[in-house]
Amino acid sequence: MAIQGFLVVSLLFSCLAATSYGLTFSSLQESLIVTASPKHGQVLSAGEDNIVVTWSFNKSLAAGTDSSYKTVKFKLCYAPVSQQDRAWRKTEDHLNKDKTCQHNIVTKPYSSSNNTFTWTVERDVPTATYFIRAYAYNSADHEVAYGQTTDAHKTTNLFNVQAISGRHVSLDIASICFSAFSVVSLFGFFFLEKRKAKMSQAK
Amino acid sequence: MWPSRLHKKLYVTPQSTISPFKLIAQAAECGQADCTRSQSVLRIWKSLKLANIQRLSNMEVSYGAPPESVQKKFALPVDSEHKATEFRLFSVAAPHMRAFHLSWVSFFACFVSTFAAPPLLPIIRDDLDLTATDIGNAGIAAVSGAAFARVAMGTACDLFGPRLASSALTLITAPAVYCTAIANSPASFILVRFFTGFSLATFVSTQFWMSSLFSSKVVGTANGVAGGWGNLGGGATQLIMPLVFDLIHNIGATKFTAWRIAFFIPALFQTLSAYGIFFLGQDLPDGNYSQLHKSGDKHKDNFSQVFYHAITNYRGWILALTYGYCFGVELTIDNIIAQYFYDRFNVNLHTAGIIAASFGLANLFSRPAGGILSDIMAKRYGMRGRLWTLWIVQTLGGIFCIFLGKVGSLGVSIAVMIIFSVFVQAACGLTFGIVPFVSRRSLGIVSGMTGGGGNVGAVLTQVIFFRGSRYSTETGITLMGIMIICCSLVIMSIYFPQWGGMFCGPSSKVTTEEDYYMSEWNSAEKERGIHMASMKFSENSRSERGRRVESAPTPINGTPSTYV
């Protein structure tokens, strides 16, 4: 009982701690410029097509702003149209509750200019509309800045991904065969039952 | 008990040539109404009607306990109807215990299939591009089919026997589970969940089968354990499916293929259980329906009469409503709880599955415990005790449901969920402690109505609270708890003239159990003697008076007054 009580209290504390610490998205500075190769409305196939991402520090901001940036993490984020009626993709200001960006692309060490990489859209990316966001982390692994391929209202430069369906011909055939087998067995049951009844009547 | 020489006189062996008229005369000589005797008299009467003396001499007619040769045929001790008087959990002896194990395993398989999708929804919703509305609709579809199917199943059991009815239903819904693997859109997903959900009607065949094979002393236990262990499937599937998915994913399939392959497991399980029932099961201790119908040993009741007496009994409707707020709530939680923990507390798929499973796994003991508690309260307080216990337990379930929606931390949420599950499932067991007494003639249809009401409750709750994005899941859970409390209040309106209700004692007019159950038969039917099973049941149900002084006399030949 005492241990249960202790567990409950420590869980409550950790939850409180997490929420009270949490960084918010609105506190981050948009200091990175990120561009991606897909045009607005382009459809990419998961597992096949590539995205070329170019990123750099926004030179118009004061020099020294980026002194704390150590690594940059790129994520694939859902556009508002793909978040509608899907609470599991909701945007929240608290970064540790935010579910907008659920697919990691790559993590790169920070450098202020001439950065580019190519990424093949992975096979487990679902069908939806996306944009790309980069978070800059400091040495304590906390977000300090960000940059994204779309504007603040998330209306421009959105591209689509068409996912793999996961279906295979062999699966289709197996499903249909087993289903047919079940139905045929059912008729077999009825036939057997009628025969048993007739036999017992004849006795 | 009978003196042995009288017993020997009355027992007819195949070689005997005692005239049936002499038998009846001897039966009439013997004093008080003993239902075993009256059942045997009924059998003689039926045979005479068929004017087939040869069949009579081949039939065993016994008074009191069946003779040694009959007893030896069965592994368990049986009564005069050959129903088992003991419930031995670890035996698989045919036909009683074997049928018990076959029926709970196949009901378990149907539950596993019906709720196989919810634990994998975080993967499926991405693959099929589902919205919250689609997911809600699929959850509703999964439980709505059985709302009607359960009522139809009661009739099917009556006509074809539980063995054929349940194996046929299990087999015909298996293709829906196989085809879940090839679903490719929200519409197809909703369709496969809809057709898979029909399999939940096997609840009725389970209860019907147990009631045919076990005597009234142990039928409560048999029904409660079979029902509870079947419902276990709703919890076990939350563990099984993520595990199977993980296994297949680790072997090398992508996530979007792995979940599809995973569905073959519940589908195969369902198919195999249907085969098991068909080849290893038996409808009645003496044989299967098709054989017994042809040989004339089983009487077929008039469907329209049975149906009329079921739908005009208001108690059946009330229990259908309240069952919607214990079992219906259980079904709803089975549908939403894994996603709730995954999304609200950010646990991974595996962990969400384990937590969700513990809700359904409580059925291992909580539903049987509800049935046993009902019997214990009835011993002391009779039917009034059963009613009060049901209301208290179900209301407490509602209160813990309100807490569940309010609690914001993972550990406390799990604890509250488990307490909530125990109360809600015990309420299910308690409900079926009352259902057998609502009607004797129409027991099948009343059970089907109550069972169907459970599914209707699940549909209603999901439509109002868990569809689309109007309420967050936690708000929906709290509101559901409030609805449980409100709908449980109708239990207060159940009143049995011979036993009373929650707030009133038995009727001041002299009303007996016979009056209540005999009013389901008209005088023409009574003349044919087909009401005898109800007579026997009325006598046995006198135990529902509890421990108070038995003041109401038993009419021997009175014309019963109609009730309510």
XYZ file of N, CA and C in Angstrom, chain A:
609
model
N 0.843 -1.209 0.000
C 0.000 0.000 0.000
C 0.864 1.240 0.000
N 1.930 1.214 0.856
C 2.812 2.376 0.945
C 3.523 2.575 -0.383
N 3.953 1.447 -0.972
C 4.668 1.547 -2.245
C 3.746 2.111 -3.320
N 2.472 1.636 -3.311
C 1.521 2.157 -4.301
C 1.361 3.659 -4.137
N 1.251 4.075 -2.855
C 1.080 5.504 -2.583
C 2.269 6.292 -3.080
N 3.460 5.759 -2.825
C 4.682 6.432 -3.257
C 4.725 6.538 -4.780
N 4.349 5.426 -5.453
C 4.360 5.426 -6.912
C 3.419 6.490 -7.459
N 2.217 6.529 -6.858
C 1.220 7.500 -7.327
C 1.757 8.909 -7.170
N 2.339 9.184 -5.983
C 2.842 10.542 -5.727
C 3.975 10.885 -6.691
N 4.881 9.929 -6.896
C 6.024 10.239 -7.775
C 5.579 10.421 -9.213
N 4.544 9.634 -9.630
C 4.011 9.810 -10.978
C 3.408 11.199 -11.127
N 2.625 11.596 -10.093
C 1.994 12.908 -10.137
C 3.057 13.996 -10.236
N 4.116 13.844 -9.432
C 5.195 14.833 -9.454
C 5.833 14.933 -10.828
N 6.124 13.743 -11.404
C 6.815 13.775 -12.693
C 5.935 14.389 -13.763
N 4.624 14.131 -13.666
C 3.723 14.742 -14.645
C 3.725 16.253 -14.483
N 3.633 16.690 -13.221
C 3.657 18.125 -12.952
C 4.961 18.723 -13.473
N 6.057 18.031 -13.157
C 7.365 18.541 -13.563
C 7.431 18.673 -15.069
N 6.975 17.633 -15.757
C 7.052 17.664 -17.211
C 6.283 18.853 -17.771
N 5.057 19.040 -17.253
C 4.258 20.114 -17.821
C 4.810 21.479 -17.436
N 5.347 21.596 -16.224
C 5.806 22.925 -15.837
C 7.085 23.287 -16.573
N 7.928 22.247 -16.904
C 9.154 22.582 -17.602
C 8.881 22.975 -19.029
N 8.004 22.191 -19.689
C 7.842 22.153 -21.148
C 8.063 23.440 -21.918
N 8.874 23.309 -22.951
C 9.081 24.408 -23.874
C 7.840 24.565 -24.730
N 7.568 25.799 -25.114
C 6.457 26.006 -26.032
C 7.005 26.378 -27.397
N 6.198 26.048 -28.420
C 6.595 26.348 -29.789
C 6.669 27.849 -30.016
N 5.754 28.558 -29.394
C 5.706 30.004 -29.616
C 6.918 30.717 -29.031
N 7.658 30.032 -28.126
C 8.846 30.681 -27.560
C 10.076 30.514 -28.448
N 9.951 29.662 -29.491
C 11.114 29.420 -30.351
C 11.228 30.514 -31.407
N 12.431 30.766 -31.794
C 12.667 31.764 -32.836
C 12.762 31.062 -34.185
N 12.133 31.656 -35.222
C 12.250 31.042 -36.537
C 13.507 31.599 -37.182
N 14.641 30.932 -36.935
C 15.886 31.483 -37.442
C 16.512 30.658 -38.540
N 15.909 29.561 -38.909
C 16.459 28.730 -39.978
C 15.603 28.883 -41.229
N 16.262 28.857 -42.367
C 15.528 28.877 -43.634
C 15.629 27.473 -44.206
N 14.501 26.855 -44.448
C 14.473 25.479 -44.945
C 13.673 25.446 -46.237
N 14.234 24.858 -47.280
C 13.464 24.668 -48.510
C 13.553 23.204 -48.913
N 12.511 22.701 -49.532
C 12.474 21.305 -49.964
C 12.095 21.235 -51.431
N 12.504 20.161 -52.082
C 12.314 20.063 -53.524
C 10.874 19.895 -53.988
N 9.973 19.208 -53.274
C 8.613 19.037 -53.810
C 7.894 20.376 -53.962
N 7.186 20.516 -55.094
C 6.423 21.742 -55.291
C 5.099 21.625 -54.547
N 4.415 22.747 -54.436
C 3.127 22.743 -53.748
C 2.155 21.824 -54.480
N 1.579 20.839 -53.746
C 0.601 19.941 -54.345
C 1.190 18.726 -55.020
N 2.514 18.615 -55.069
C 3.113 17.458 -55.726
C 2.866 16.195 -54.898
N 2.682 15.057 -55.599
C 2.434 13.799 -54.894
C 3.673 12.926 -54.979
N 4.181 12.521 -53.820
C 5.352 11.649 -53.780
C 4.927 10.256 -53.364
N 5.628 9.238 -53.878
C 5.304 7.866 -53.481
C 6.222 7.420 -52.352
N 5.621 6.873 -51.312
C 6.419 6.411 -50.179
C 7.297 5.254 -50.619
N 8.532 5.280 -50.164
C 9.450 4.199 -50.478
C 10.166 4.390 -51.795
N 9.729 5.366 -52.615
C 10.349 5.512 -53.936
C 10.961 6.888 -54.139
N 10.135 7.931 -53.940
C 10.583 9.271 -54.323
C 11.495 9.904 -53.282
N 12.313 10.848 -53.764
C 13.258 11.539 -52.887
C 12.825 12.957 -52.627
N 13.292 13.480 -51.499
C 13.131 14.901 -51.190
C 14.537 15.458 -50.985
N 14.819 16.579 -51.650
C 16.104 17.245 -51.438
C 15.840 18.460 -50.557
N 16.499 18.506 -49.399
C 16.263 19.601 -48.442
C 17.506 20.474 -48.379
N 17.303 21.793 -48.518
C 18.408 22.745 -48.383
C 18.103 23.647 -47.197
N 19.093 23.868 -46.328
C 18.806 24.701 -45.159
C 20.023 25.545 -44.780
N 19.740 26.683 -44.152
C 20.821 27.555 -43.696
C 20.286 28.492 -42.619
N 21.202 29.164 -41.965
C 20.820 30.130 -40.940
C 20.366 31.421 -41.624
N 19.371 32.082 -41.075
C 18.856 33.329 -41.639
C 19.831 34.469 -41.336
N 20.608 34.886 -42.394
C 21.677 35.846 -42.167
C 21.170 37.212 -41.730
N 19.899 37.520 -42.003
C 19.386 38.845 -41.642
C 19.233 39.010 -40.133
N 19.303 37.920 -39.373
C 19.232 38.037 -37.913
C 20.621 38.351 -37.355
N 20.660 38.827 -36.112
C 21.928 39.218 -35.484
C 22.881 38.037 -35.438
N 24.153 38.346 -35.714
C 25.161 37.287 -35.637
C 25.298 36.859 -34.188
N 25.585 35.598 -33.965
C 25.718 35.120 -32.586
C 24.438 34.499 -32.057
N 23.319 34.721 -32.786
C 22.068 34.089 -32.342
C 22.206 32.568 -32.375
N 23.016 32.098 -33.350
C 23.091 30.653 -33.519
C 24.251 30.038 -32.741
N 24.807 30.773 -31.779
C 25.969 30.231 -31.080
C 25.629 28.992 -30.257
N 24.365 28.859 -29.813
C 24.032 27.702 -28.960
C 23.558 26.490 -29.760
N 23.395 26.662 -31.098
C 22.842 25.539 -31.867
C 23.898 24.466 -32.045
N 23.549 23.242 -31.676
C 24.506 22.148 -31.823
C 24.067 21.164 -32.896
N 22.791 20.737 -32.850
C 22.292 19.795 -33.852
C 20.972 20.312 -34.412
N 20.644 19.808 -35.590
C 19.371 20.164 -36.218
C 18.640 18.884 -36.565
N 17.382 18.777 -36.117
C 16.600 17.581 -36.404
C 15.499 17.959 -37.388
N 15.374 17.170 -38.462
C 14.350 17.437 -39.474
C 13.196 16.468 -39.297
N 11.988 17.009 -39.405
C 10.816 16.153 -39.237
C 9.806 16.426 -40.329
N 9.033 15.373 -40.636
C 7.935 15.487 -41.582
C 6.680 15.808 -40.761
N 6.016 16.918 -41.081
C 4.903 17.378 -40.251
C 3.603 17.417 -41.037
N 2.495 17.176 -40.332
C 1.177 17.152 -40.975
C 0.674 18.565 -41.221
N 0.138 18.760 -42.415
C -0.512 20.032 -42.728
C -1.902 20.037 -42.105
N -2.485 21.225 -41.887
C -3.786 21.298 -41.211
C -4.870 20.407 -41.836
N -4.869 20.267 -43.173
C -5.920 19.462 -43.788
C -5.833 17.996 -43.337
N -4.622 17.524 -43.028
C -4.487 16.145 -42.565
C -4.662 16.013 -41.062
N -4.860 17.139 -40.388
C -5.061 17.079 -38.938
C -6.535 17.150 -38.568
N -7.366 17.462 -39.572
C -8.794 17.637 -39.309
C -9.415 16.341 -38.838
N -10.180 16.390 -37.741
C -10.893 15.216 -37.220
C -9.929 14.073 -36.890
N -8.690 14.424 -36.568
C -7.718 13.401 -36.194
C -6.967 13.922 -34.977
N -7.529 13.686 -33.802
C -6.968 14.272 -32.583
C -5.564 13.770 -32.289
N -5.170 12.643 -32.879
C -3.844 12.103 -32.613
C -2.764 12.841 -33.406
N -3.156 13.840 -34.206
C -2.162 14.626 -34.940
C -2.259 16.107 -34.556
N -2.857 16.367 -33.388
C -3.186 17.754 -33.030
C -1.954 18.602 -32.744
N -2.040 19.880 -33.090
C -0.967 20.820 -32.788
C -1.203 21.414 -31.415
N -0.183 21.314 -30.555
C -0.251 21.905 -29.222
C 0.965 22.788 -29.046
N 0.815 23.862 -28.280
C 1.945 24.767 -28.118
C 3.073 24.126 -27.298
N 2.699 23.357 -26.275
C 3.725 22.664 -25.485
C 4.404 21.626 -26.359
N 5.703 21.740 -26.510
C 6.392 20.884 -27.466
C 6.304 19.407 -27.122
N 6.285 19.068 -25.826
C 6.237 17.638 -25.526
C 4.832 17.061 -25.653
N 3.835 17.911 -25.913
C 2.497 17.374 -26.170
C 2.135 17.504 -27.643
N 2.967 18.235 -28.394
C 2.631 18.530 -29.781
C 2.760 17.268 -30.632
N 1.734 17.012 -31.456
C 1.783 15.800 -32.269
C 1.860 16.130 -33.754
N 2.180 17.374 -34.077
C 2.165 17.759 -35.491
C 3.216 16.998 -36.291
N 4.423 16.870 -35.722
C 5.529 16.292 -36.481
C 5.865 14.924 -35.918
N 5.394 13.882 -36.587
C 5.549 12.541 -36.014
C 6.593 11.697 -36.720
N 7.122 12.175 -37.869
C 8.068 11.333 -38.611
C 9.426 12.010 -38.674
N 10.420 11.335 -38.117
C 11.767 11.892 -38.157
C 12.389 11.636 -39.512
N 13.060 12.683 -40.027
C 13.747 12.512 -41.307
C 15.209 12.184 -41.015
N 15.912 13.162 -40.455
C 17.337 12.953 -40.193
C 17.794 13.974 -39.156
N 18.904 13.667 -38.483
C 19.504 14.637 -37.551
C 20.891 14.997 -38.074
N 21.153 16.293 -38.174
C 22.458 16.717 -38.716
C 23.147 17.636 -37.712
N 24.459 17.653 -37.689
C 25.150 18.647 -36.858
C 24.955 20.042 -37.468
N 24.932 21.052 -36.617
C 24.606 22.399 -37.093
C 25.775 23.023 -37.868
N 25.403 23.649 -38.995
C 26.385 24.499 -39.690
C 25.570 25.592 -40.362
N 26.111 26.778 -40.434
C 25.227 27.914 -40.745
C 24.849 28.043 -42.212
N 25.608 27.433 -43.149
C 25.188 27.605 -44.541
C 25.649 26.442 -45.394
N 25.163 26.422 -46.639
C 25.526 25.415 -47.636
C 25.209 23.993 -47.193
N 24.030 23.830 -46.653
C 23.655 22.487 -46.208
C 22.577 21.930 -47.107
N 22.764 20.681 -47.499
C 21.736 20.040 -48.302
C 21.812 18.538 -48.097
N 20.687 17.845 -48.165
C 20.697 16.386 -48.107
C 19.493 15.860 -48.869
N 19.591 14.577 -49.226
C 18.502 13.910 -49.958
C 17.934 12.814 -49.075
N 16.641 12.698 -49.054
C 15.993 11.699 -48.217
C 14.937 10.976 -49.038
N 14.964 9.652 -48.951
C 13.919 8.875 -49.617
C 12.749 8.723 -48.649
N 11.558 9.029 -49.137
C 10.375 8.940 -48.277
C 10.212 7.501 -47.799
N 10.171 7.287 -46.489
C 10.154 5.927 -45.971
C 8.815 5.243 -46.202
N 8.855 3.900 -46.129
C 7.678 3.123 -46.512
C 6.556 3.166 -45.476
N 6.877 3.621 -44.250
C 5.794 3.631 -43.261
C 5.168 5.018 -43.110
N 5.451 5.926 -44.062
C 4.825 7.246 -44.014
C 3.410 7.127 -44.575
N 2.396 7.547 -43.812
C 1.013 7.390 -44.295
C 0.638 8.428 -45.350
N -0.445 8.167 -46.038
C -0.981 9.087 -47.043
C -1.484 10.339 -46.343
N -0.928 11.499 -46.677
C -1.365 12.746 -46.046
C -0.676 13.903 -46.741
N -0.977 15.126 -46.272
C -0.328 16.334 -46.793
C 0.674 16.807 -45.753
N 1.887 17.179 -46.206
C 2.970 17.453 -45.265
C 3.715 18.745 -45.582
N 4.488 19.176 -44.579
C 5.554 20.144 -44.804
C 6.726 19.666 -43.955
N 7.887 20.318 -44.136
C 9.067 19.875 -43.378
C 9.465 20.964 -42.388
N 9.774 20.553 -41.183
C 10.217 21.497 -40.150
C 11.536 21.015 -39.590
N 12.415 21.999 -39.265
C 13.697 21.675 -38.640
C 13.753 22.324 -37.274
N 14.117 21.547 -36.262
C 14.314 22.089 -34.914
C 15.804 22.151 -34.629
N 16.280 23.288 -34.116
C 17.680 23.386 -33.703
C 17.752 23.116 -32.212
N 18.717 22.254 -31.830
C 18.863 21.886 -30.423
C 20.164 22.429 -29.876
N 20.151 22.771 -28.600
C 21.401 23.175 -27.966
C 22.072 21.944 -27.356
N 23.175 22.171 -26.639
C 23.941 21.029 -26.122
C 23.182 20.264 -25.046
N 22.180 20.901 -24.424
C 21.370 20.183 -23.423
C 20.215 19.445 -24.084
N 20.211 19.397 -25.417
C 19.190 18.706 -26.197
C 17.792 19.309 -26.009
N 17.731 20.627 -25.849
C 16.437 21.314 -25.827
C 16.295 22.126 -27.096
N 15.042 22.231 -27.576
C 14.799 23.019 -28.783
C 15.067 24.493 -28.481
N 15.754 25.154 -29.406
C 15.979 26.584 -29.227
C 15.500 27.405 -30.416
N 15.389 26.768 -31.570
C 14.936 27.515 -32.748
C 14.339 26.529 -33.731
N 13.704 27.095 -34.780
C 13.149 26.202 -35.785
C 13.142 26.892 -37.140
N 12.852 26.085 -38.154
C 12.616 26.640 -39.492
C 11.697 25.677 -40.205
N 10.875 26.156 -41.138
C 9.988 25.233 -41.841
C 9.810 25.655 -43.287
N 9.385 24.698 -44.115
C 9.269 24.954 -45.545
C 8.013 25.746 -45.869
N 7.083 25.856 -44.928
C 5.822 26.549 -45.226
C 5.745 27.848 -44.424
N 4.670 28.620 -44.621
C 4.562 29.900 -43.913
C 3.949 29.682 -42.525
N 3.746 30.775 -41.805
C 3.266 30.660 -40.419
C 1.869 30.047 -40.356
N 1.050 30.235 -41.408
C -0.304 29.674 -41.392
C -0.364 28.296 -42.026
N 0.772 27.790 -42.425
C 0.879 26.447 -43.016
C -0.025 26.291 -44.229
N 0.098 27.248 -45.169
C -0.734 27.147 -46.362
C 0.071 26.981 -47.643
N 1.358 27.311 -47.613
C 2.142 27.257 -48.851
C 3.099 26.079 -48.829
N 3.516 25.677 -50.031
C 4.542 24.640 -50.173
C 4.198 23.339 -49.474
N 2.938 22.953 -49.524
C 2.550 21.681 -48.915
C 2.582 20.613 -49.994
N 3.139 19.451 -49.664
C 3.159 18.385 -50.654
C 2.489 17.141 -50.073
N 2.098 16.233 -50.966
C 1.391 15.023 -50.546
C 2.298 13.811 -50.639
N 2.036 12.850 -49.800
C 2.693 11.553 -49.910
C 1.613 10.502 -50.098
N 1.848 9.622 -51.085
C 0.944 8.498 -51.299
C 1.615 7.277 -50.681
N 0.993 6.712 -49.666
C 1.620 5.605 -48.942
C 1.489 4.293 -49.705
N 2.303 3.320 -49.302
C 2.083 1.965 -49.811
C 0.819 1.440 -49.141
N 0.127 0.543 -49.829
C -1.127 0.085 -49.242
C -0.905 -1.048 -48.257
N 0.219 -1.712 -48.347
C 0.457 -2.842 -47.461
C -0.157 -4.120 -47.975
N -0.968 -4.007 -49.027
C -1.590 -5.225 -49.571
C -0.649 -5.890 -50.552
N -0.724 -7.192 -50.587
C 0.032 -7.957 -51.577
C -0.916 -8.942 -52.232
N -0.545 -9.343 -53.443
C -1.424 -10.276 -54.155
C -1.575 -11.575 -53.367
N -0.474 -12.021 -52.771
C -0.538 -13.288 -52.040
C -1.508 -13.195 -50.873
N -1.524 -12.046 -50.206
C -2.461 -11.849 -49.095
C -3.901 -11.889 -49.591
N -4.127 -11.199 -50.714
C -5.486 -11.169 -51.270
C -5.963 -12.580 -51.564
N -5.100 -13.352 -52.217
C -5.484 -14.713 -52.598
C -5.742 -15.549 -51.358
N -4.858 -15.438 -50.360
C -5.036 -16.227 -49.139
C -6.355 -15.887 -48.466
N -6.666 -14.590 -48.374
C -7.925 -14.184 -47.731
C -9.112 -14.805 -48.435
N -9.124 -14.688 -49.751
C -10.287 -15.158 -50.501
C -10.401 -16.671 -50.413
N -9.264 -17.364 -50.482
C -9.317 -18.827 -50.404
C -9.862 -19.293 -49.067
N -9.330 -18.724 -47.984
C -9.792 -19.142 -46.669
C -11.259 -18.818 -46.469
N -11.698 -17.655 -46.983
C -13.111 -17.287 -46.846
C -13.984 -18.287 -47.577
N -13.583 -18.620 -48.806
C -14.371 -19.565 -49.591
C -14.421 -20.917 -48.888
N -13.293 -21.310 -48.321
C -13.219 -22.577 -47.607
C -14.198 -22.602 -46.441
N -14.287 -21.478 -45.710
C -15.220 -21.419 -44.573
C -16.655 -21.603 -45.039
N -17.021 -20.909 -46.119
C -18.405 -20.986 -46.583
C -18.727 -22.394 -47.073
N -17.763 -22.995 -47.786
C -17.992 -24.354 -48.289
C -18.128 -25.333 -47.122
N -17.297 -25.153 -46.081
C -17.414 -26.043 -44.910
C -18.790 -25.932 -44.292
N -19.340 -24.707 -44.307
C -20.646 -24.515 -43.695
C -21.698 -25.350 -44.399
N -21.665 -25.322 -45.744
C -22.624 -26.146 -46.481
C -22.381 -27.619 -46.210
N -21.077 -27.956 -46.071
C -20.730 -29.326 -45.711
C -21.363 -29.738 -44.396
N -21.329 -28.814 -43.407
C -21.927 -29.100 -42.101
C -23.405 -29.421 -42.234
N -24.116 -28.565 -42.963
C -25.571 -28.757 -43.094
C -25.868 -30.088 -43.766
N -25.090 -30.403 -44.802
C -25.290 -31.650 -45.526
C -25.062 -32.854 -44.613
N -23.950 -32.803 -43.847
C -23.633 -33.889 -42.923
C -24.732 -34.069 -41.894
N -25.243 -32.937 -41.403
C -26.270 -32.974 -40.365
C -27.538 -33.619 -40.887
N -27.923 -33.261 -42.107
C -29.133 -33.845 -42.696
C -28.947 -35.338 -42.857
N -27.740 -35.722 -43.268
C -27.496 -37.147 -43.492
C -27.559 -37.928 -42.192
N -26.985 -37.333 -41.126
C -27.021 -38.003 -39.823
C -28.453 -38.191 -39.359
N -29.268 -37.162 -39.552
C -30.661 -37.233 -39.103
C -31.413 -38.295 -39.887
N -31.173 -38.351 -41.202
C -31.852 -39.355 -42.029
C -31.455 -40.745 -41.592
N -30.157 -40.905 -41.289
C -29.681 -42.234 -40.889
C -30.308 -42.661 -39.587
N -30.461 -41.718 -38.644
C -31.023 -42.115 -37.355
C -32.512 -42.390 -37.482
N -33.147 -41.776 -38.474
C -34.571 -42.034 -38.674
C -34.770 -43.405 -39.298
N -33.812 -43.744 -40.180
C -33.938 -45.033 -40.865
C -33.756 -46.183 -39.891
N -32.980 -45.902 -38.820
C -32.677 -47.004 -37.870
C -33.925 -47.590 -37.247
